[in-house]
Tab-separated table of N, CA, C and O in Angstrom:
chain	number	residue	atom	x	y	z
A	182	MET	N	-13.782	-11.198	15.104
A	182	MET	CA	-13.578	-9.857	14.581
A	182	MET	C	-12.100	-9.462	14.662
A	182	MET	O	-11.563	-8.914	13.732
A	183	ALA	N	-11.448	-9.747	15.758
A	183	ALA	CA	-10.037	-9.383	15.895
A	183	ALA	C	-9.181	-10.111	14.872
A	183	ALA	O	-8.194	-9.567	14.407
A	184	MET	N	-9.557	-11.342	14.523
A	184	MET	CA	-8.772	-12.077	13.535
A	184	MET	C	-8.775	-11.355	12.204
A	184	MET	O	-7.765	-11.295	11.531
A	185	GLY	N	-9.919	-10.773	11.809
A	185	GLY	CA	-10.003	-10.029	10.559
A	185	GLY	C	-9.081	-8.828	10.567
A	185	GLY	O	-8.416	-8.535	9.579
A	186	LYS	N	-9.026	-8.137	11.685
A	186	LYS	CA	-8.141	-6.974	11.813
A	186	LYS	C	-6.681	-7.399	11.727
A	186	LYS	O	-5.872	-6.739	11.086
A	187	ASP	N	-6.338	-8.511	12.385
A	187	ASP	CA	-4.965	-9.004	12.321
A	187	ASP	C	-4.607	-9.399	10.897
A	187	ASP	O	-3.505	-9.143	10.438
A	188	LYS	N	-5.535	-10.040	10.205
A	188	LYS	CA	-5.296	-10.443	8.823
A	188	LYS	C	-5.043	-9.208	7.954
A	188	LYS	O	-4.149	-9.221	7.110
A	189	LEU	N	-5.789	-8.168	8.182
A	189	LEU	CA	-5.624	-6.923	7.432
A	189	LEU	C	-4.260	-6.305	7.712
A	189	LEU	O	-3.534	-5.924	6.789
A	190	ARG	N	-3.900	-6.222	8.976
A	190	ARG	CA	-2.584	-5.672	9.336
A	190	ARG	C	-1.453	-6.509	8.756
A	190	ARG	O	-0.476	-5.978	8.249
A	191	GLU	N	-1.571	-7.825	8.858
A	191	GLU	CA	-0.540	-8.721	8.324
A	191	GLU	C	-0.414	-8.570	6.809
A	191	GLU	O	0.695	-8.562	6.268
A	192	ALA	N	-1.542	-8.426	6.121
A	192	ALA	CA	-1.513	-8.243	4.670
A	192	ALA	C	-0.840	-6.923	4.303
A	192	ALA	O	-0.061	-6.852	3.344
A	193	ALA	N	-1.110	-5.882	5.086
A	193	ALA	CA	-0.501	-4.574	4.820
A	193	ALA	C	1.009	-4.616	5.049
A	193	ALA	O	1.776	-4.045	4.270
A	194	ILE	N	1.437	-5.300	6.088
A	194	ILE	CA	2.873	-5.425	6.350
A	194	ILE	C	3.540	-6.237	5.246
A	194	ILE	O	4.608	-5.862	4.746
A	195	ALA	N	2.915	-7.339	4.849
A	195	ALA	CA	3.481	-8.166	3.776
A	195	ALA	C	3.604	-7.356	2.485
A	195	ALA	O	4.630	-7.439	1.786
A	196	LEU	N	2.592	-6.562	2.164
A	196	LEU	CA	2.652	-5.720	0.970
A	196	LEU	C	3.783	-4.711	1.091
A	196	LEU	O	4.552	-4.517	0.146
A	197	SER	N	3.918	-4.090	2.230
A	197	SER	CA	4.985	-3.103	2.437
A	197	SER	C	6.361	-3.717	2.227
A	197	SER	O	7.224	-3.136	1.565
A	198	VAL	N	6.576	-4.902	2.770
A	198	VAL	CA	7.873	-5.578	2.621
A	198	VAL	C	8.140	-5.881	1.151
A	198	VAL	O	9.254	-5.658	0.643
A	199	LYS	N	7.142	-6.367	0.442
A	199	LYS	CA	7.307	-6.656	-0.982
A	199	LYS	C	7.583	-5.383	-1.783
A	199	LYS	O	8.381	-5.398	-2.721
A	200	LEU	N	6.934	-4.293	-1.403
A	200	LEU	CA	7.177	-3.020	-2.094
A	200	LEU	C	8.595	-2.517	-1.832
A	200	LEU	O	9.228	-1.946	-2.722
A	201	ILE	N	9.101	-2.745	-0.632
A	201	ILE	CA	10.479	-2.354	-0.316
A	201	ILE	C	11.454	-3.131	-1.205
A	201	ILE	O	12.401	-2.564	-1.746
A	202	HIS	N	11.192	-4.413	-1.392
A	202	HIS	CA	12.038	-5.222	-2.277
A	202	HIS	C	11.914	-4.763	-3.729
A	202	HIS	O	12.911	-4.707	-4.448
A	203	LEU	N	10.696	-4.438	-4.139
A	203	LEU	CA	10.482	-3.955	-5.505
A	203	LEU	C	11.194	-2.626	-5.729
A	203	LEU	O	11.753	-2.381	-6.798
A	204	TYR	N	11.186	-1.776	-4.720
A	204	TYR	CA	11.829	-0.464	-4.793
A	204	TYR	C	13.265	-0.589	-5.306
A	204	TYR	O	13.704	0.174	-6.162
A	205	ASP	N	13.984	-1.572	-4.788
A	205	ASP	CA	15.381	-1.772	-5.172
A	205	ASP	C	15.540	-2.257	-6.614
A	205	ASP	O	16.616	-2.135	-7.192
A	206	GLN	N	14.470	-2.808	-7.174
A	206	GLN	CA	14.537	-3.318	-8.544
A	206	GLN	C	14.185	-2.281	-9.601
A	206	GLN	O	14.455	-2.489	-10.784
A	207	ILE	N	13.573	-1.184	-9.176
A	207	ILE	CA	13.159	-0.154	-10.132
A	207	ILE	C	14.354	0.734	-10.429
A	207	ILE	O	14.892	1.387	-9.542
A	208	GLU	N	14.756	0.730	-11.687
A	208	GLU	CA	15.872	1.578	-12.105
A	208	GLU	C	15.315	2.921	-12.571
A	208	GLU	O	14.247	2.986	-13.154
A	209	ARG	N	16.075	3.943	-12.317
A	209	ARG	CA	15.647	5.302	-12.680
A	209	ARG	C	14.291	5.590	-12.058
A	209	ARG	O	14.013	5.129	-10.970
A	210	ARG	N	13.486	6.375	-12.682
A	210	ARG	CA	12.105	6.669	-12.255
A	210	ARG	C	11.980	6.905	-10.746
A	210	ARG	O	11.108	6.335	-10.083
A	211	SER	N	12.845	7.728	-10.198
A	211	SER	CA	12.842	7.930	-8.745
A	211	SER	C	11.515	8.487	-8.244
A	211	SER	O	11.077	8.149	-7.147
A	212	PHE	N	10.844	9.321	-9.044
A	212	PHE	CA	9.555	9.869	-8.610
A	212	PHE	C	8.546	8.737	-8.397
A	212	PHE	O	7.806	8.738	-7.419
A	213	LEU	N	8.537	7.754	-9.288
A	213	LEU	CA	7.608	6.646	-9.186
A	213	LEU	C	7.957	5.772	-7.983
A	213	LEU	O	7.073	5.382	-7.214
A	214	LYS	N	9.228	5.501	-7.811
A	214	LYS	CA	9.683	4.709	-6.664
A	214	LYS	C	9.252	5.356	-5.354
A	214	LYS	O	8.720	4.695	-4.467
A	215	ASN	N	9.497	6.650	-5.258
A	215	ASN	CA	9.204	7.349	-4.013
A	215	ASN	C	7.709	7.412	-3.726
A	215	ASN	O	7.280	7.200	-2.588
A	216	GLN	N	6.911	7.705	-4.744
A	216	GLN	CA	5.461	7.771	-4.548
A	216	GLN	C	4.903	6.406	-4.157
A	216	GLN	O	4.059	6.296	-3.264
A	217	LEU	N	5.377	5.372	-4.824
A	217	LEU	CA	4.921	4.020	-4.535
A	217	LEU	C	5.312	3.604	-3.116
A	217	LEU	O	4.497	3.044	-2.375
A	218	ALA	N	6.532	3.901	-2.732
A	218	ALA	CA	6.993	3.557	-1.376
A	218	ALA	C	6.176	4.292	-0.319
A	218	ALA	O	5.768	3.697	0.689
A	219	ARG	N	5.918	5.566	-0.543
A	219	ARG	CA	5.153	6.347	0.442
A	219	ARG	C	3.730	5.827	0.579
A	219	ARG	O	3.236	5.615	1.684
A	220	ALA	N	3.046	5.658	-0.569
A	220	ALA	CA	1.652	5.221	-0.527
A	220	ALA	C	1.544	3.800	0.026
A	220	ALA	O	0.700	3.523	0.886
A	221	GLY	N	2.390	2.907	-0.456
A	221	GLY	CA	2.295	1.502	-0.058
A	221	GLY	C	2.588	1.254	1.402
A	221	GLY	O	1.912	0.451	2.053
A	222	THR	N	3.586	1.930	1.939
A	222	THR	CA	3.920	1.705	3.349
A	222	THR	C	2.997	2.489	4.283
A	222	THR	O	2.859	2.136	5.452
A	223	SER	N	2.351	3.510	3.759
A	223	SER	CA	1.414	4.299	4.555
A	223	SER	C	0.161	3.509	4.931
A	223	SER	O	-0.457	3.771	5.950
A	224	ILE	N	-0.192	2.535	4.106
A	224	ILE	CA	-1.381	1.720	4.396
A	224	ILE	C	-1.226	1.068	5.772
A	224	ILE	O	-2.073	1.235	6.653
A	225	GLY	N	-0.137	0.337	5.945
A	225	GLY	CA	0.097	-0.347	7.216
A	225	GLY	C	0.306	0.607	8.376
A	225	GLY	O	-0.144	0.352	9.486
A	226	ALA	N	0.976	1.733	8.095
A	226	ALA	CA	1.209	2.710	9.165
A	226	ALA	C	-0.111	3.262	9.689
A	226	ALA	O	-0.291	3.411	10.903
A	227	ASN	N	-1.037	3.531	8.796
A	227	ASN	CA	-2.335	4.059	9.232
A	227	ASN	C	-3.176	2.998	9.930
A	227	ASN	O	-3.908	3.311	10.868
A	228	LEU	N	-3.053	1.753	9.502
A	228	LEU	CA	-3.750	0.678	10.220
A	228	LEU	C	-3.194	0.533	11.630
A	228	LEU	O	-3.938	0.312	12.587
A	229	HIS	N	-1.880	0.674	11.750
A	229	HIS	CA	-1.252	0.614	13.074
A	229	HIS	C	-1.731	1.772	13.943
A	229	HIS	O	-2.062	1.582	15.117
A	230	GLU	N	-1.760	2.967	13.370
A	230	GLU	CA	-2.242	4.122	14.129
A	230	GLU	C	-3.697	3.963	14.530
A	230	GLU	O	-4.084	4.375	15.626
A	231	ALA	N	-4.505	3.368	13.661
A	231	ALA	CA	-5.928	3.171	13.974
A	231	ALA	C	-6.100	2.298	15.203
A	231	ALA	O	-7.026	2.487	15.988
A	232	ARG	N	-5.180	1.380	15.368
A	232	ARG	CA	-5.237	0.481	16.525
A	232	ARG	C	-5.171	1.262	17.835
A	232	ARG	O	-5.693	0.834	18.855
A	233	TYR	N	-4.504	2.389	17.795
A	233	TYR	CA	-4.335	3.212	18.996
A	233	TYR	C	-5.071	4.541	18.875
A	233	TYR	O	-4.646	5.548	19.445
A	234	ALA	N	-6.168	4.532	18.157
A	234	ALA	CA	-6.952	5.750	17.942
A	234	ALA	C	-7.462	6.312	19.266
A	234	ALA	O	-7.728	5.570	20.218
A	235	GLU	N	-7.567	7.620	19.303
A	235	GLU	CA	-8.025	8.301	20.516
A	235	GLU	C	-9.540	8.316	20.644
A	235	GLU	O	-10.063	8.564	21.724
A	236	SER	N	-10.234	8.072	19.531
A	236	SER	CA	-11.696	8.069	19.539
A	236	SER	C	-12.175	7.241	18.351
A	236	SER	O	-11.394	6.870	17.477
A	237	SER	N	-13.470	6.987	18.312
A	237	SER	CA	-14.006	6.242	17.175
A	237	SER	C	-13.899	7.066	15.892
A	237	SER	O	-13.657	6.512	14.819
A	238	ASP	N	-14.025	8.391	16.000
A	238	ASP	CA	-13.843	9.251	14.817
A	238	ASP	C	-12.408	9.180	14.309
A	238	ASP	O	-12.173	9.136	13.103
A	239	ASP	N	-11.460	9.174	15.231
A	239	ASP	CA	-10.045	9.064	14.859
A	239	ASP	C	-9.775	7.715	14.201
A	239	ASP	O	-9.058	7.626	13.202
A	240	PHE	N	-10.383	6.659	14.730
A	240	PHE	CA	-10.239	5.311	14.166
A	240	PHE	C	-10.721	5.279	12.713
A	240	PHE	O	-10.015	4.820	11.811
A	241	VAL	N	-11.910	5.800	12.494
A	241	VAL	CA	-12.486	5.829	11.140
A	241	VAL	C	-11.619	6.675	10.215
A	241	VAL	O	-11.368	6.303	9.062
A	242	HIS	N	-11.135	7.788	10.720
A	242	HIS	CA	-10.277	8.669	9.922
A	242	HIS	C	-9.018	7.941	9.457
A	242	HIS	O	-8.631	8.021	8.286
A	243	LYS	N	-8.379	7.211	10.353
A	243	LYS	CA	-7.157	6.466	10.001
A	243	LYS	C	-7.455	5.385	8.962
A	243	LYS	O	-6.672	5.174	8.035
A	244	LEU	N	-8.594	4.710	9.100
A	244	LEU	CA	-8.958	3.688	8.118
A	244	LEU	C	-9.240	4.316	6.755
A	244	LEU	O	-8.894	3.738	5.714
A	245	ARG	N	-9.856	5.472	6.752
A	245	ARG	CA	-10.114	6.158	5.475
A	245	ARG	C	-8.818	6.587	4.805
A	245	ARG	O	-8.689	6.523	3.582
A	246	ILE	N	-7.854	7.021	5.591
A	246	ILE	CA	-6.542	7.374	5.025
A	246	ILE	C	-5.885	6.126	4.450
A	246	ILE	O	-5.329	6.157	3.350
A	247	ALA	N	-5.959	5.008	5.166
A	247	ALA	CA	-5.386	3.756	4.661
A	247	ALA	C	-6.049	3.364	3.341
A	247	ALA	O	-5.370	2.942	2.394
A	248	LEU	N	-7.358	3.534	3.248
A	248	LEU	CA	-8.079	3.225	2.020
A	248	LEU	C	-7.623	4.127	0.872
A	248	LEU	O	-7.373	3.660	-0.242
A	249	LYS	N	-7.483	5.396	1.167
A	249	LYS	CA	-7.011	6.357	0.167
A	249	LYS	C	-5.602	5.990	-0.318
A	249	LYS	O	-5.316	6.010	-1.524
A	250	GLU	N	-4.735	5.629	0.596
A	250	GLU	CA	-3.371	5.244	0.238
A	250	GLU	C	-3.354	3.949	-0.573
A	250	GLU	O	-2.512	3.771	-1.448
A	251	CYS	N	-4.292	3.070	-0.286
A	251	CYS	CA	-4.408	1.829	-1.044
A	251	CYS	C	-4.742	2.130	-2.505
A	251	CYS	O	-4.139	1.566	-3.421
A	252	HIS	N	-5.697	3.019	-2.719
A	252	HIS	CA	-6.043	3.434	-4.080
A	252	HIS	C	-4.836	4.049	-4.778
A	252	HIS	O	-4.558	3.764	-5.945
A	253	GLU	N	-4.105	4.889	-4.057
A	253	GLU	CA	-2.931	5.526	-4.650
A	253	GLU	C	-1.855	4.495	-4.983
A	253	GLU	O	-1.232	4.553	-6.051
A	254	CYS	N	-1.646	3.549	-4.101
A	254	CYS	CA	-0.663	2.490	-4.346
A	254	CYS	C	-1.018	1.718	-5.608
A	254	CYS	O	-0.154	1.437	-6.451
A	255	GLU	N	-2.290	1.394	-5.773
A	255	GLU	CA	-2.730	0.693	-6.978
A	255	GLU	C	-2.454	1.526	-8.231
A	255	GLU	O	-2.052	0.982	-9.261
A	256	TYR	N	-2.658	2.822	-8.133
A	256	TYR	CA	-2.383	3.704	-9.270
A	256	TYR	C	-0.908	3.653	-9.662
A	256	TYR	O	-0.567	3.466	-10.828
A	257	TRP	N	-0.019	3.798	-8.682
A	257	TRP	CA	1.417	3.788	-8.977
A	257	TRP	C	1.858	2.433	-9.498
A	257	TRP	O	2.716	2.351	-10.383
A	258	LEU	N	1.275	1.368	-8.998
A	258	LEU	CA	1.610	0.039	-9.514
A	258	LEU	C	1.117	-0.132	-10.951
A	258	LEU	O	1.781	-0.772	-11.767
A	259	THR	N	-0.024	0.456	-11.278
A	259	THR	CA	-0.510	0.425	-12.659
A	259	THR	C	0.467	1.149	-13.574
A	259	THR	O	0.795	0.656	-14.662
A	260	LEU	N	0.956	2.299	-13.134
A	260	LEU	CA	1.951	3.014	-13.929
A	260	LEU	C	3.212	2.184	-14.102
A	260	LEU	O	3.818	2.186	-15.176
A	261	LEU	N	3.599	1.490	-13.069
A	261	LEU	CA	4.784	0.639	-13.152
A	261	LEU	C	4.564	-0.512	-14.138
A	261	LEU	O	5.441	-0.826	-14.938
A	262	VAL	N	3.397	-1.114	-14.105
A	262	VAL	CA	3.064	-2.188	-15.049
A	262	VAL	C	3.196	-1.672	-16.476
A	262	VAL	O	3.758	-2.332	-17.350
A	263	GLU	N	2.664	-0.465	-16.713
A	263	GLU	CA	2.643	0.094	-18.068
A	263	GLU	C	4.005	0.614	-18.533
A	263	GLU	O	4.286	0.627	-19.724
A	264	SER	N	4.843	1.042	-17.607
A	264	SER	CA	6.091	1.698	-18.010
A	264	SER	C	7.349	0.833	-17.855
A	264	SER	O	8.397	1.193	-18.382
A	265	CYS	N	7.255	-0.260	-17.137
A	265	CYS	CA	8.419	-1.126	-16.912
A	265	CYS	C	8.044	-2.570	-17.224
A	265	CYS	O	7.704	-3.340	-16.318
A	266	PRO	N	8.119	-2.947	-18.488
A	266	PRO	CA	7.705	-4.309	-18.855
A	266	PRO	C	8.449	-5.400	-18.091
A	266	PRO	O	7.884	-6.450	-17.800
A	267	GLU	N	9.693	-5.127	-17.711
A	267	GLU	CA	10.480	-6.136	-16.993
A	267	GLU	C	9.955	-6.388	-15.577
A	267	GLU	O	10.260	-7.411	-14.969
A	268	LEU	N	9.176	-5.451	-15.049
A	268	LEU	CA	8.617	-5.600	-13.703
A	268	LEU	C	7.100	-5.744	-13.715
A	268	LEU	O	6.465	-5.744	-12.665
A	269	ALA	N	6.524	-5.880	-14.899
A	269	ALA	CA	5.067	-5.882	-15.038
A	269	ALA	C	4.403	-7.003	-14.243
A	269	ALA	O	3.380	-6.775	-13.589
A	270	ASP	N	4.968	-8.187	-14.274
A	270	ASP	CA	4.334	-9.318	-13.577
A	270	ASP	C	4.293	-9.110	-12.069
A	270	ASP	O	3.254	-9.291	-11.436
A	271	ILE	N	5.421	-8.722	-11.500
A	271	ILE	CA	5.454	-8.515	-10.045
A	271	ILE	C	4.604	-7.312	-9.653
A	271	ILE	O	3.891	-7.345	-8.647
A	272	ALA	N	4.635	-6.243	-10.453
A	272	ALA	CA	3.827	-5.061	-10.139
A	272	ALA	C	2.337	-5.387	-10.219
A	272	ALA	O	1.555	-4.938	-9.372
A	273	ALA	N	1.941	-6.177	-11.198
A	273	ALA	CA	0.533	-6.569	-11.318
A	273	ALA	C	0.099	-7.424	-10.126
A	273	ALA	O	-1.012	-7.254	-9.602
A	274	ALA	N	0.965	-8.326	-9.694
A	274	ALA	CA	0.645	-9.160	-8.531
A	274	ALA	C	0.497	-8.303	-7.274
A	274	ALA	O	-0.423	-8.515	-6.469
A	275	LEU	N	1.374	-7.324	-7.118
A	275	LEU	CA	1.290	-6.435	-5.953
A	275	LEU	C	0.064	-5.537	-6.030
A	275	LEU	O	-0.556	-5.223	-5.011
A	276	ARG	N	-0.296	-5.144	-7.253
A	276	ARG	CA	-1.516	-4.347	-7.421
A	276	ARG	C	-2.725	-5.170	-6.979
A	276	ARG	O	-3.631	-4.642	-6.323
A	277	ASN	N	-2.719	-6.460	-7.293
A	277	ASN	CA	-3.810	-7.334	-6.844
A	277	ASN	C	-3.836	-7.451	-5.321
A	277	ASN	O	-4.908	-7.467	-4.717
A	278	GLU	N	-2.660	-7.527	-4.701
A	278	GLU	CA	-2.597	-7.571	-3.230
A	278	GLU	C	-3.148	-6.284	-2.625
A	278	GLU	O	-3.893	-6.322	-1.647
A	279	ALA	N	-2.765	-5.160	-3.205
A	279	ALA	CA	-3.275	-3.869	-2.725
A	279	ALA	C	-4.797	-3.825	-2.888
A	279	ALA	O	-5.508	-3.317	-2.015
A	280	GLY	N	-5.295	-4.362	-3.991
A	280	GLY	CA	-6.741	-4.413	-4.211
A	280	GLY	C	-7.443	-5.271	-3.177
A	280	GLY	O	-8.544	-4.930	-2.719
A	281	SER	N	-6.816	-6.358	-2.781
A	281	SER	CA	-7.405	-7.214	-1.735
A	281	SER	C	-7.473	-6.471	-0.412
A	281	SER	O	-8.478	-6.560	0.311
A	282	ILE	N	-6.417	-5.740	-0.090
A	282	ILE	CA	-6.421	-4.952	1.147
A	282	ILE	C	-7.499	-3.878	1.073
A	282	ILE	O	-8.244	-3.661	2.031
A	283	ARG	N	-7.602	-3.227	-0.075
A	283	ARG	CA	-8.620	-2.182	-0.262
A	283	ARG	C	-10.016	-2.756	-0.034
A	283	ARG	O	-10.844	-2.147	0.649
A	284	ARG	N	-10.268	-3.935	-0.571
A	284	ARG	CA	-11.594	-4.547	-0.385
A	284	ARG	C	-11.840	-4.925	1.077
A	284	ARG	O	-12.967	-4.843	1.561
A	285	MET	N	-10.790	-5.345	1.784
A	285	MET	CA	-10.948	-5.638	3.223
A	285	MET	C	-11.277	-4.370	4.000
A	285	MET	O	-12.047	-4.400	4.952
A	286	LEU	N	-10.665	-3.267	3.584
A	286	LEU	CA	-10.929	-2.001	4.264
A	286	LEU	C	-12.359	-1.557	4.014
A	286	LEU	O	-13.005	-0.972	4.843
């Protein structure tokens, strides 16, 4: 069971790092960059917080927030795919990674 949790955390961190690199490649569209960065990095932050939850209700709450942020990250990546053809391939791949994390959650 712990291995699954570690895999989830590792996947969230890997996604966050890739999103940070993508952030630097997005020209203009600062609103999209900022929303994507917030949602994408929030997934891992909430998983980290869940690890130190004060109660089982708090744990579930943090996981639900991570799930919500995962959905939002996928949305912003979809917008990026549609609006930035030069980044469509990488954004689509990251959207798939976010989807994998969402399914694990």
